[in-house]
mmCIF file of C-alpha atoms in Angstrom:
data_model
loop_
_atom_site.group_PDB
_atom_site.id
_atom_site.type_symbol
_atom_site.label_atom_id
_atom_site.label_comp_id
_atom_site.label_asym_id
_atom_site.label_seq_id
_atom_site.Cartn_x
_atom_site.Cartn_y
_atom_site.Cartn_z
ATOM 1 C CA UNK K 1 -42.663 -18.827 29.208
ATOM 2 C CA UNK K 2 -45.942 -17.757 27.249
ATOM 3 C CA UNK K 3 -48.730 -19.375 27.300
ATOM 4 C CA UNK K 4 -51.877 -18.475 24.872
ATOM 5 C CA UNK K 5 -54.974 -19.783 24.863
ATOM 6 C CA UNK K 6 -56.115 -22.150 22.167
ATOM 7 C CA UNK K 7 -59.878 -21.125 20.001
ATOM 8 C CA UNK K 8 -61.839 -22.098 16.793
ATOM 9 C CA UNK K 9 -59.953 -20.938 13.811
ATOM 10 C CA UNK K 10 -61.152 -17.545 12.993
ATOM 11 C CA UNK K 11 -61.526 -18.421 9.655
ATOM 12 C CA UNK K 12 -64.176 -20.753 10.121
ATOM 13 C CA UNK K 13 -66.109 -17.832 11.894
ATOM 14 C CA UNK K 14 -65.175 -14.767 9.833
ATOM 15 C CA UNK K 15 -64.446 -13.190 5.997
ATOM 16 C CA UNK K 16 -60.665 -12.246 6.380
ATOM 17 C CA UNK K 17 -60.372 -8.923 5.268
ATOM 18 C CA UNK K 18 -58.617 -7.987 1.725
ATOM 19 C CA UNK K 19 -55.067 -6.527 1.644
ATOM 20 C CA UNK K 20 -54.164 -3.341 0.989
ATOM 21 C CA UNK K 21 -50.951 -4.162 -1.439
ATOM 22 C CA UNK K 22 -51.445 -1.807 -4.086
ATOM 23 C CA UNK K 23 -54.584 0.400 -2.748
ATOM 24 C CA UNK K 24 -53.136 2.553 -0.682
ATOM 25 C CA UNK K 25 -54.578 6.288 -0.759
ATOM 26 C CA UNK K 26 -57.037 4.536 -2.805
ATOM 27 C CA UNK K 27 -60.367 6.617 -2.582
ATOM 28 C CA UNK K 28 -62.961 5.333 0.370
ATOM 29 C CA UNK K 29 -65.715 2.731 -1.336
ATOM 30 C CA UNK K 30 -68.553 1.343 0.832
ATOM 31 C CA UNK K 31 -68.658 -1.865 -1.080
ATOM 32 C CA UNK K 32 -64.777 -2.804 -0.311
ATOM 33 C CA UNK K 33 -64.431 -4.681 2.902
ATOM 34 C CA UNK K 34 -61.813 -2.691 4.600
ATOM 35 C CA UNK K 35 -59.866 0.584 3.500
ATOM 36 C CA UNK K 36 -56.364 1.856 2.879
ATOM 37 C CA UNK K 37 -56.971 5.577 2.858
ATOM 38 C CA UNK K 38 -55.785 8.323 5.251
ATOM 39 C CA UNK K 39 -59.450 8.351 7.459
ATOM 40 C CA UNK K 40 -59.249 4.772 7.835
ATOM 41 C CA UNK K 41 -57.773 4.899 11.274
ATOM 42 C CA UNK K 42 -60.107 7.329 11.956
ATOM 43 C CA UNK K 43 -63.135 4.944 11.436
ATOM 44 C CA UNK K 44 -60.987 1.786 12.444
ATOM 45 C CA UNK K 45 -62.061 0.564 8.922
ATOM 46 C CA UNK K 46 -58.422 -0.537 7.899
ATOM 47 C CA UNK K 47 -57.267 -3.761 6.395
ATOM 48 C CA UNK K 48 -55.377 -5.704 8.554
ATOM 49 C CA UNK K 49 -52.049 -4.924 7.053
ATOM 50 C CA UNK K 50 -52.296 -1.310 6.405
ATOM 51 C CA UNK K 51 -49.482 -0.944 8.299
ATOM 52 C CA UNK K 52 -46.819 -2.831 6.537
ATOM 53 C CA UNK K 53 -48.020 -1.500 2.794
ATOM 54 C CA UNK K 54 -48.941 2.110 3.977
ATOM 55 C CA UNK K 55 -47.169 3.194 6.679
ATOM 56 C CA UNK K 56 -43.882 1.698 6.204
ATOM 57 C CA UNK K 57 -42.729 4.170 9.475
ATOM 58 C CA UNK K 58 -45.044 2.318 11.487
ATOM 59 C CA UNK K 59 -47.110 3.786 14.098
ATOM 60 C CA UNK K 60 -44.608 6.666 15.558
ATOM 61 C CA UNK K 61 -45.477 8.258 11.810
ATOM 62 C CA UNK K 62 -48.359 9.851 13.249
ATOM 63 C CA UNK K 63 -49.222 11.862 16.491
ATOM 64 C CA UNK K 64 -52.814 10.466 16.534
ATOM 65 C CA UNK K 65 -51.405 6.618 15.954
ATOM 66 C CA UNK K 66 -51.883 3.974 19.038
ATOM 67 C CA UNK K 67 -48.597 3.044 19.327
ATOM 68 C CA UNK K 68 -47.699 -0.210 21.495
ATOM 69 C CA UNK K 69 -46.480 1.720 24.240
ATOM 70 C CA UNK K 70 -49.957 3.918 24.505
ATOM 71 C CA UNK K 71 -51.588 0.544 24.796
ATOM 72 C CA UNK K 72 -50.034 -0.815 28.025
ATOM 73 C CA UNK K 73 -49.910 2.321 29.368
ATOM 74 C CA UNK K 74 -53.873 3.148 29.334
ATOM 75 C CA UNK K 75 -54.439 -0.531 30.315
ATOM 76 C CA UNK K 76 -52.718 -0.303 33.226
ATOM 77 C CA UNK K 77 -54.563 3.375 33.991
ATOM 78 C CA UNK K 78 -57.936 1.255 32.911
ATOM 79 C CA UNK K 79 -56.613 -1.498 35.391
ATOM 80 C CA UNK K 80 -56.311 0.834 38.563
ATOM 81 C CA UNK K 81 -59.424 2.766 37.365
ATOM 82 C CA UNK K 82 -61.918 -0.571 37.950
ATOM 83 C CA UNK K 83 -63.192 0.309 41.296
ATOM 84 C CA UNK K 84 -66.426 -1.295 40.709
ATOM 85 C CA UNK K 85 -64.730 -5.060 40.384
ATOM 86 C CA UNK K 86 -64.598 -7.849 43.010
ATOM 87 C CA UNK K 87 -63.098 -8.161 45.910
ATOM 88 C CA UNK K 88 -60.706 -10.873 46.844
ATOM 89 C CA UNK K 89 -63.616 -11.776 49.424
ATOM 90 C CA UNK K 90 -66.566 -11.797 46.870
ATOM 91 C CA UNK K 91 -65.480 -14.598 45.004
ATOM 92 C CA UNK K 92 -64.887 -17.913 45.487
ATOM 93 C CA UNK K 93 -63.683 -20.369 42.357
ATOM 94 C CA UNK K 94 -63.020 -24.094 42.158
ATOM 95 C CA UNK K 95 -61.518 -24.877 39.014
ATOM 96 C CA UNK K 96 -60.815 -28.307 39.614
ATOM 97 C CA UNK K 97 -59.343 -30.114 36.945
ATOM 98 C CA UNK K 98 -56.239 -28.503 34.730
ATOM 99 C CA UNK K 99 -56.889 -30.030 31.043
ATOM 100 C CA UNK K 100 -54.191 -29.825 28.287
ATOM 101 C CA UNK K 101 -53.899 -28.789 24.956
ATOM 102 C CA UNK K 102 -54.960 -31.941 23.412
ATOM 103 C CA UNK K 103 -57.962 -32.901 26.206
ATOM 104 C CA UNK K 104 -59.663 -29.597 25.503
ATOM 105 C CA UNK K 105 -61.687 -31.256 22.663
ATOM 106 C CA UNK K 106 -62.492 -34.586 24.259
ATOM 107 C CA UNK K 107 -65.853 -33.164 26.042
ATOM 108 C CA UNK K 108 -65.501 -34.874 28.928
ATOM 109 C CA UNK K 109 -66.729 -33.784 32.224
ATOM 110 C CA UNK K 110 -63.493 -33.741 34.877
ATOM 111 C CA UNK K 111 -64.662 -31.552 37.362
ATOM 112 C CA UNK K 112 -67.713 -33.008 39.583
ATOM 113 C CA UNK K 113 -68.201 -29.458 41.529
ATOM 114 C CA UNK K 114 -69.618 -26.047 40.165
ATOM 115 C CA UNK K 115 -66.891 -23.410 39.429
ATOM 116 C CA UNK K 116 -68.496 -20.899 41.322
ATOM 117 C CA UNK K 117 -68.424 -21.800 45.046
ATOM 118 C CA UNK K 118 -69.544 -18.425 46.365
ATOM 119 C CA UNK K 119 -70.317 -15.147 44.482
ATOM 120 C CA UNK K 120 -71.146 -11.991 46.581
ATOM 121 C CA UNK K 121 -74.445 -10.786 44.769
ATOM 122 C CA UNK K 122 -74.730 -7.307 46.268
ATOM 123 C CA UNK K 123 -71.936 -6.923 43.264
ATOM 124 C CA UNK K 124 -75.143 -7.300 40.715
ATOM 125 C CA UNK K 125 -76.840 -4.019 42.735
ATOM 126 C CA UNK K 126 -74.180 -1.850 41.604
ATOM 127 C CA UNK K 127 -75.389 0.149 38.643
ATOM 128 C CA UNK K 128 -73.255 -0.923 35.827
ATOM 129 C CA UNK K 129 -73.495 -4.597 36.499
ATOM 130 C CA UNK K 130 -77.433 -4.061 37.141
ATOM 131 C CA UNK K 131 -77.983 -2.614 34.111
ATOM 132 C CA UNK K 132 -74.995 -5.205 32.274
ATOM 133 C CA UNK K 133 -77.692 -8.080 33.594
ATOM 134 C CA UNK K 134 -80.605 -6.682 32.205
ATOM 135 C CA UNK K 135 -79.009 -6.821 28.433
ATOM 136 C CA UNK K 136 -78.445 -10.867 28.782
ATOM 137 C CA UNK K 137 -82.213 -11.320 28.292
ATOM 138 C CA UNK K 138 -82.544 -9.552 25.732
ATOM 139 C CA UNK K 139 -80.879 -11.648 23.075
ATOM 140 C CA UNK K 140 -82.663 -15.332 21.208
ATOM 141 C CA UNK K 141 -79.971 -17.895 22.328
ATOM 142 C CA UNK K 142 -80.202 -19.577 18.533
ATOM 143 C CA UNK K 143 -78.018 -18.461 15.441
ATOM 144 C CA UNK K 144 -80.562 -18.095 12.618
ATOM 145 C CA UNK K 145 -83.462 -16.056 14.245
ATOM 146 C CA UNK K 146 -84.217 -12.149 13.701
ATOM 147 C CA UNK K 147 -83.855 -10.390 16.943
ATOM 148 C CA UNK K 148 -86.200 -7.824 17.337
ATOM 149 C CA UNK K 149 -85.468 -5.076 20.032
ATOM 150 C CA UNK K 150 -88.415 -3.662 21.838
ATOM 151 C CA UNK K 151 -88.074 -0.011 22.896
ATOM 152 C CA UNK K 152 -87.679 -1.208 26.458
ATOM 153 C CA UNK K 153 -84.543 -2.673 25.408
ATOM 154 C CA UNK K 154 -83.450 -0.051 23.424
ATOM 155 C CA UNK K 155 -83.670 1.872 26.331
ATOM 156 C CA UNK K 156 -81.645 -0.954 28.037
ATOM 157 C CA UNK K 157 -79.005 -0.343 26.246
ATOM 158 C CA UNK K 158 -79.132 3.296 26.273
ATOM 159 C CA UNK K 159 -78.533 3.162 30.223
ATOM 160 C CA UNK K 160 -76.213 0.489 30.235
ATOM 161 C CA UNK K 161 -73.834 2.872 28.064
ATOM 162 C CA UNK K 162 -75.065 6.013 30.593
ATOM 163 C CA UNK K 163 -73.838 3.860 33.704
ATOM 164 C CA UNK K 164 -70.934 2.378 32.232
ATOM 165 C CA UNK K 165 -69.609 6.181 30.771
ATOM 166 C CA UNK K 166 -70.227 7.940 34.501
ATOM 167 C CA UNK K 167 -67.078 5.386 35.411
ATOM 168 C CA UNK K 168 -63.836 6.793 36.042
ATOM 169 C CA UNK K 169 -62.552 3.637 33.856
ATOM 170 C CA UNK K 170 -64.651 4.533 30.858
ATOM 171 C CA UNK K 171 -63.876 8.268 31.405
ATOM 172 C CA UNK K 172 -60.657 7.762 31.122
ATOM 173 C CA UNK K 173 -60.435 5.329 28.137
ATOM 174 C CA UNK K 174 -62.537 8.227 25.975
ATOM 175 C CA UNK K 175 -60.071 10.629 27.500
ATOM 176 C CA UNK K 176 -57.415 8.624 25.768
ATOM 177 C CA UNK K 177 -59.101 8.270 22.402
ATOM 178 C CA UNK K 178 -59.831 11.803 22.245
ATOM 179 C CA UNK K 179 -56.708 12.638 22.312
ATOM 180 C CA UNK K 180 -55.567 10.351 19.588
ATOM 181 C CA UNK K 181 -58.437 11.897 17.676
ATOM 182 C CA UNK K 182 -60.532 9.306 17.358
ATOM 183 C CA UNK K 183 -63.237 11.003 18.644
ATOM 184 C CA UNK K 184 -64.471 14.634 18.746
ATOM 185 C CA UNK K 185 -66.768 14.698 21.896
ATOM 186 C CA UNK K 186 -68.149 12.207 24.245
ATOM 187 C CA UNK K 187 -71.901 11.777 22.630
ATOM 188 C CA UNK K 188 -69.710 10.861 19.582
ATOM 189 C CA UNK K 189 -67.900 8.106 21.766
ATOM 190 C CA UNK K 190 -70.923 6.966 23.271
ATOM 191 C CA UNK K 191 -73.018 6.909 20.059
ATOM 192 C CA UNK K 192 -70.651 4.851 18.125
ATOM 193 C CA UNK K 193 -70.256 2.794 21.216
ATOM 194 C CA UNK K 194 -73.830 1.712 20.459
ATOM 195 C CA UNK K 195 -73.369 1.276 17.174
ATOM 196 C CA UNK K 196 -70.634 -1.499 16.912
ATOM 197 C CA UNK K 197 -71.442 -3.232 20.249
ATOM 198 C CA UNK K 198 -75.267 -3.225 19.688
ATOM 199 C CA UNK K 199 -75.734 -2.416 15.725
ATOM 200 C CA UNK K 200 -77.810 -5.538 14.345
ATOM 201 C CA UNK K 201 -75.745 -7.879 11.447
ATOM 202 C CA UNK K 202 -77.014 -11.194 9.735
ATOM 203 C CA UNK K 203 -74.650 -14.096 10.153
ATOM 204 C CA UNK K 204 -77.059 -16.326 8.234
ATOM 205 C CA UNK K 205 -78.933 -15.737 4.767
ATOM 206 C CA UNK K 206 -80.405 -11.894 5.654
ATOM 207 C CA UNK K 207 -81.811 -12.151 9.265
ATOM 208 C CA UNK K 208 -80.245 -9.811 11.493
ATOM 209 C CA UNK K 209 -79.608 -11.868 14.452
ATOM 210 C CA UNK K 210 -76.123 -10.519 15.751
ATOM 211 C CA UNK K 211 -74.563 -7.985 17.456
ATOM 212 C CA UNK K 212 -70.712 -7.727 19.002
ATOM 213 C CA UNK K 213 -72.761 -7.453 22.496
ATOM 214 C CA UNK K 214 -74.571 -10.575 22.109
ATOM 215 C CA UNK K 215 -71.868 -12.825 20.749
ATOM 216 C CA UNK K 216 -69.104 -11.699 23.216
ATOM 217 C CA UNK K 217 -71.366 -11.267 26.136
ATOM 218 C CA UNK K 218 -74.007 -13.298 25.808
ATOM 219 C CA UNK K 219 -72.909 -16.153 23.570
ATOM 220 C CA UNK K 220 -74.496 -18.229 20.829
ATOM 221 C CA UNK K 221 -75.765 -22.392 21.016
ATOM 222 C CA UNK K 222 -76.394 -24.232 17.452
ATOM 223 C CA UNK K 223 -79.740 -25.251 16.648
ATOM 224 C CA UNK K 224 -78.890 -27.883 13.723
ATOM 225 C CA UNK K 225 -80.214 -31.735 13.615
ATOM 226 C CA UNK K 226 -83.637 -32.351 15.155
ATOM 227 C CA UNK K 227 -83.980 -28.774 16.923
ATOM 228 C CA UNK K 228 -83.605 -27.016 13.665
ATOM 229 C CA UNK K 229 -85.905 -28.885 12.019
ATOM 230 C CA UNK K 230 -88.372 -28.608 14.571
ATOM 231 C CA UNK K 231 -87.967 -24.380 14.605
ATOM 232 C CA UNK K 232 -88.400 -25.127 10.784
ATOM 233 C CA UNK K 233 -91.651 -26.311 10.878
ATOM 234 C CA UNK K 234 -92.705 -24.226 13.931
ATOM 235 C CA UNK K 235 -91.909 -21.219 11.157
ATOM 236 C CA UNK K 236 -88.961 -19.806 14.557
ATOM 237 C CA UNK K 237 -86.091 -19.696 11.335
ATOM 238 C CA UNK K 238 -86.523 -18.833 7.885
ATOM 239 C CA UNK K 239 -86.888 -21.203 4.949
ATOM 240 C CA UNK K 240 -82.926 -22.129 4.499
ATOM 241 C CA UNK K 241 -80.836 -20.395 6.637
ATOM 242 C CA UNK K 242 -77.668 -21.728 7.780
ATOM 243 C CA UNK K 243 -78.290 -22.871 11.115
ATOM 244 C CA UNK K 244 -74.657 -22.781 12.813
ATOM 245 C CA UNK K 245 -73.802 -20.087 10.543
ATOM 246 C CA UNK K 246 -70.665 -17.697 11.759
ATOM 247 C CA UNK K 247 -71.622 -18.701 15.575
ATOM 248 C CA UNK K 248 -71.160 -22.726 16.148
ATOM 249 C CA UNK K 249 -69.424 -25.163 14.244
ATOM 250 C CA UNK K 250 -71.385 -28.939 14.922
ATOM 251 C CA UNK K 251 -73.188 -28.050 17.454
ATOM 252 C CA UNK K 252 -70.509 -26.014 19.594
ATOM 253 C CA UNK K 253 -71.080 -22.578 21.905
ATOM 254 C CA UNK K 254 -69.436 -19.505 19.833
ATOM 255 C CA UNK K 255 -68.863 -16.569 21.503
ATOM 256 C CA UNK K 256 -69.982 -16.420 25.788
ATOM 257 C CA UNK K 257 -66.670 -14.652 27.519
ATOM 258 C CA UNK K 258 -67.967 -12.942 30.214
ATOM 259 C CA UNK K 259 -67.713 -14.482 34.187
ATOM 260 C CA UNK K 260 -71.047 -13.054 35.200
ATOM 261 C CA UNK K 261 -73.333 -14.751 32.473
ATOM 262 C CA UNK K 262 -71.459 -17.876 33.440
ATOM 263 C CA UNK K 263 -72.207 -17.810 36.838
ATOM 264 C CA UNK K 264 -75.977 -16.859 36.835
ATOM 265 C CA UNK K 265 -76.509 -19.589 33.518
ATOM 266 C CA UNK K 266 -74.954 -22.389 36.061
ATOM 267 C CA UNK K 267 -76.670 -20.961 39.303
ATOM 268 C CA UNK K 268 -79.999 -22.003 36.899
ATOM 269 C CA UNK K 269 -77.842 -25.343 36.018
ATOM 270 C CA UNK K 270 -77.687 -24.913 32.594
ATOM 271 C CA UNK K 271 -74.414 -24.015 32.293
ATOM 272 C CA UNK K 272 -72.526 -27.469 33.262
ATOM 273 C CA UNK K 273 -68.211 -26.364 34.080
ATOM 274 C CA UNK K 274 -66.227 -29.447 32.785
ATOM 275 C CA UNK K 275 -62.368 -28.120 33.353
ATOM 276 C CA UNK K 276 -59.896 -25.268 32.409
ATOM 277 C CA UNK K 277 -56.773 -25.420 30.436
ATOM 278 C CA UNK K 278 -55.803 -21.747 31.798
ATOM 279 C CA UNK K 279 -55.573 -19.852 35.221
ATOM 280 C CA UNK K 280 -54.214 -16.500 34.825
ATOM 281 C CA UNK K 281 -50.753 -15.478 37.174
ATOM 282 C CA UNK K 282 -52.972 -12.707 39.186
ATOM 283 C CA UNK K 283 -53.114 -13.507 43.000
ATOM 284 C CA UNK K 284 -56.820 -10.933 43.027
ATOM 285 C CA UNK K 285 -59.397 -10.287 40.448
ATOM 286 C CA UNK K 286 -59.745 -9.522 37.785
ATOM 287 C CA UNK K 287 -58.414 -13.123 36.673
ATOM 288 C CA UNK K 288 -58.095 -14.861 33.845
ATOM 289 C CA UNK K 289 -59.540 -18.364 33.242
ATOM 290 C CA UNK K 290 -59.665 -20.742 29.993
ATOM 291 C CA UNK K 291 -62.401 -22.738 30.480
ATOM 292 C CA UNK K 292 -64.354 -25.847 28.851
ATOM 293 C CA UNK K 293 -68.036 -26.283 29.242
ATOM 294 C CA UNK K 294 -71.651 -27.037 28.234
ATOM 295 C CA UNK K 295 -74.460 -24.689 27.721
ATOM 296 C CA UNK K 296 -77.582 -26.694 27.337
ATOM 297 C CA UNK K 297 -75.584 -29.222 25.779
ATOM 298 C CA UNK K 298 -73.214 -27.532 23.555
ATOM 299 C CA UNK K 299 -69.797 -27.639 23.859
ATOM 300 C CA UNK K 300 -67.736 -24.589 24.141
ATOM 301 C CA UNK K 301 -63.984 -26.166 23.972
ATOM 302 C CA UNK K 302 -61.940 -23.136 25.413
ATOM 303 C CA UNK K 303 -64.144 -19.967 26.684
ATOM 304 C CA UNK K 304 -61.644 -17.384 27.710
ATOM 305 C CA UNK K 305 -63.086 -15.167 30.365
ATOM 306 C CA UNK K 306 -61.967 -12.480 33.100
ATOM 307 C CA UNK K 307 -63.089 -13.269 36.397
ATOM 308 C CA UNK K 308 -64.102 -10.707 39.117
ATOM 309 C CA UNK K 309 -63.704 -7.816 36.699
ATOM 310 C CA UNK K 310 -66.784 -4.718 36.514
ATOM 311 C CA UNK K 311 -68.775 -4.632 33.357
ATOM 312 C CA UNK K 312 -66.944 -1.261 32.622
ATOM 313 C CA UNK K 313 -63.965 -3.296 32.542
ATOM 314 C CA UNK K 314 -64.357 -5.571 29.830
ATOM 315 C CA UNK K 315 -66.201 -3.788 28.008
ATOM 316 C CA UNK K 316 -63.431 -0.917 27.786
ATOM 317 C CA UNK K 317 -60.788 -2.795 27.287
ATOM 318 C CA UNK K 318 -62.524 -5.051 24.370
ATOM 319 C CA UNK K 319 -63.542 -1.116 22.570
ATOM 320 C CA UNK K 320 -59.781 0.020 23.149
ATOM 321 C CA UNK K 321 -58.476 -3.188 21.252
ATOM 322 C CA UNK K 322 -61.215 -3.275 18.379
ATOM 323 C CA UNK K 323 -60.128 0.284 17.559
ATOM 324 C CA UNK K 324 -56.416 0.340 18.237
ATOM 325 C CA UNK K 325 -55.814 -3.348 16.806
ATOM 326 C CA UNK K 326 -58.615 -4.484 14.894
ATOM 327 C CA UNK K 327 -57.956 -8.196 13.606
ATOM 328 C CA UNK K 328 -54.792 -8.384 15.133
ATOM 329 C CA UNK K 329 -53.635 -9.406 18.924
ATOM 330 C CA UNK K 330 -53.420 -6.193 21.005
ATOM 331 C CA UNK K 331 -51.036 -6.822 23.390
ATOM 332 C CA UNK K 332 -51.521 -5.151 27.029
ATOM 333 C CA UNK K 333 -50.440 -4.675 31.017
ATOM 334 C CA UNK K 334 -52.786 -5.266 33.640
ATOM 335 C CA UNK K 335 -51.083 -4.974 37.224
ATOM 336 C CA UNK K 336 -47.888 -5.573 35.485
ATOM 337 C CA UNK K 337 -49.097 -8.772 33.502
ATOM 338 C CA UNK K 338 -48.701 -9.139 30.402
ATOM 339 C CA UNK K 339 -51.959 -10.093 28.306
ATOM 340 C CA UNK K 340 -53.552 -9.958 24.652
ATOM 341 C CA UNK K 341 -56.606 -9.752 23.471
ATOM 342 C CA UNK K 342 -57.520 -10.706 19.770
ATOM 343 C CA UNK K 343 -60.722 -8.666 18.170
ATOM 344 C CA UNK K 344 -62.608 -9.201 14.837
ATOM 345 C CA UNK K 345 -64.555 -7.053 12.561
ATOM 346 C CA UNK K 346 -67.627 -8.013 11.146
ATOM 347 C CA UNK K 347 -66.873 -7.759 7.543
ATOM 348 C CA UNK K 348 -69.762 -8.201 5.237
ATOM 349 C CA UNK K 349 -71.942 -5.296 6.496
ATOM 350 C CA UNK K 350 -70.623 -1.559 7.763
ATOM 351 C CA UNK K 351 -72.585 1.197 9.286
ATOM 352 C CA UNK K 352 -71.672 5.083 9.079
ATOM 353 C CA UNK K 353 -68.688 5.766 7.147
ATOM 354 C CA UNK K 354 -67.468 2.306 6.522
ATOM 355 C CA UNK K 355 -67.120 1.321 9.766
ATOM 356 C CA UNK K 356 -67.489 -1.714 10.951
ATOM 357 C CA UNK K 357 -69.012 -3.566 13.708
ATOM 358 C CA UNK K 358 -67.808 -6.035 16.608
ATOM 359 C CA UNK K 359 -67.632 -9.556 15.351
ATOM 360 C CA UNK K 360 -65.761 -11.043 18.616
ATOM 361 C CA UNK K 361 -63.004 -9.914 21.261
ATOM 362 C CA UNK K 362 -61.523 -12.318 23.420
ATOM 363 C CA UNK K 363 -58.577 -13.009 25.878
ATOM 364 C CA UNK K 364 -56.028 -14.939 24.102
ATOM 365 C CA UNK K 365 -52.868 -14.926 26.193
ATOM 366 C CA UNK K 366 -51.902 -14.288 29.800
#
């Protein structure tokens, strides 16, 4: 039996990308949205069904393709490679209350008792979740406002990726790419890594107040009805942009997948855990959880997350799906487990050679 997750309809977050009926081979343009030529694999700039109108062979067509089989293979090589994540012993969870499919929505609090019971925080002194923490701060919690990185957290960013790439996990995920070709040398890797995890996009009217990081990571809270109009007149948001553009939908969390964020935002008791509709089959971490819960008051109605996983981990395995299977559900093994994870391109703004950036990753299935 298969169970997936439930989530907001990605087409009330996201431009679908066109088709490529009819363009294939067409020459590259950096006004189209996504690309049907040869060196769109290359810069995982594709439409979504480039495949079935291009490539009628399907993946085995092409040395350098990601075929289905290469994907559960490196995730199970990424799986035994996370040495830096929990320990059955660092961790202690109380998920409480099981909602279904059709309770998810209700808001209602079922579950009296944090989630977290017990975290081991000599996890956090370990460099890449040290220098994972220091990025959460970095971000303005409302859609809507112009973030504006300070060289310290430039630099913040620069050593997360330097921590994160001396990992035998992340070693051996560019390892993998390389030899698909995707990428010619590790500063390559690591300098696109930057670019569609950290690059800067406008989900409103021009301010560019988004990044892949900071939505998947570090999640997003609405600021419509009387807040907005107070950050209005305080002059925090420009003169007509969309409030709950691309992140919420009336006044709901978008984004926020990650385990440690969620336990540090309700160690400070802003982050209140109402129930889960999803506990993953794995008897040690990482885990998987579907969870419902308020940040600050708004609602996130399912928040997949892995629990007990490293930085590294995640973070890999969200890069390996946005560029083997971006749009689509990329289906992987972890410890012999069967589980999916469903990325999105941001498709209204590129950077380099058409490529695009991170619009959202997320577990979807067990």
């Amino acid at each position: 039996l298969r169970t997936t997750l439930l989530f907001l309809s990605p087409e009330d977050l996201y431009t679908a990308p066109d088709s490529c009926k009819g363009r294939c081979e067409e020459p590259y343009s950096e006004e189209d949205e996504c690309h049907c030529d040869a060196e769109c694999e290359r810069y995982h700039s594709c439409c979504e069904d480039y495949y079935r109108h291009c490539r009628p062979e399907g993946f085995s067509s092409s040395r350098d393709a990601i075929t289905d089989e290469d994907l559960l293979h490196v995730s199970e090589q990424l799986y035994k490679a996370d040495h830096n994540k929990a320990r059955p012993t660092d961790i202690t969870i109380n998920p409480q209350y099981q909602a279904s499919p059709d309770e998810t929505g209700l808001q209602e609090d079922r579950s009296p008792q944090p989630l977290y019971k017990y975290v081991n925080e000599e996890l956090f002194s370990k460099p890449t979740y040290a220098s994972f923490i220091k990025l959460l701060d970095n971000y303005q919690r409302a859609a809507g406002r112009e973030e504006d990185m300070t060289a310290e957290e430039l630099r913040e960013q620069d050593n997360f990726l330097k921590e994160v790439m001396k990992t035998e996990l992340m070693k051996k995920l560019f390892a993998f790419l390389h030899q698909k070709n995707r990428y010619g040398s590790e500063q390559e890797f690591v300098a696109d890594l930057k670019e569609m995890w950290f690059g800067l996009y406008s989900r409103g009217d021009g301010e560019q107040d988004s990044s892949g990081f900071e939505h998947v990571f570090s999640g997003r809270a609405c600021t419509g009805g009387m807040e907005g109009a107070r950050l209005h007149r305080a002059g925090g948001l420009t003169p007509g942009s969309r409030l709950c553009s691309g992140e919420v939908k009336k006044g709901k969390v978008s984004g926020f997948h990650n385990w440690i964020r969620f336990y540090l935002l309700e160690k400070q008791g802003a982050v209140n855990y109402f129930s889960h509709n999803f506990n993953g089959p794995w008897d040690t971490y990482p885990d998987v959880l579907g969870l419902q819960f308020s940040w600050d008051g708004f609602y996130k109605e399912v928040g997949s997350a892995f629990i007990g996983s490293s930085p590294e981990f995640e973070f890999g395995l969200y890069t390996l799906c946005f560029i083997a299977r971006p749009g689509r559900a990329c289906h992987l093994s972890l410890g012999g487990y069967s589980l999916s994870i469903q990325t999105y391109s941001w498709t209204k703004s590129t950077y380099g050679n058409g490529k695009k950036y991170i619009a959202t990753a997320y577990v979807i299935s067990p």
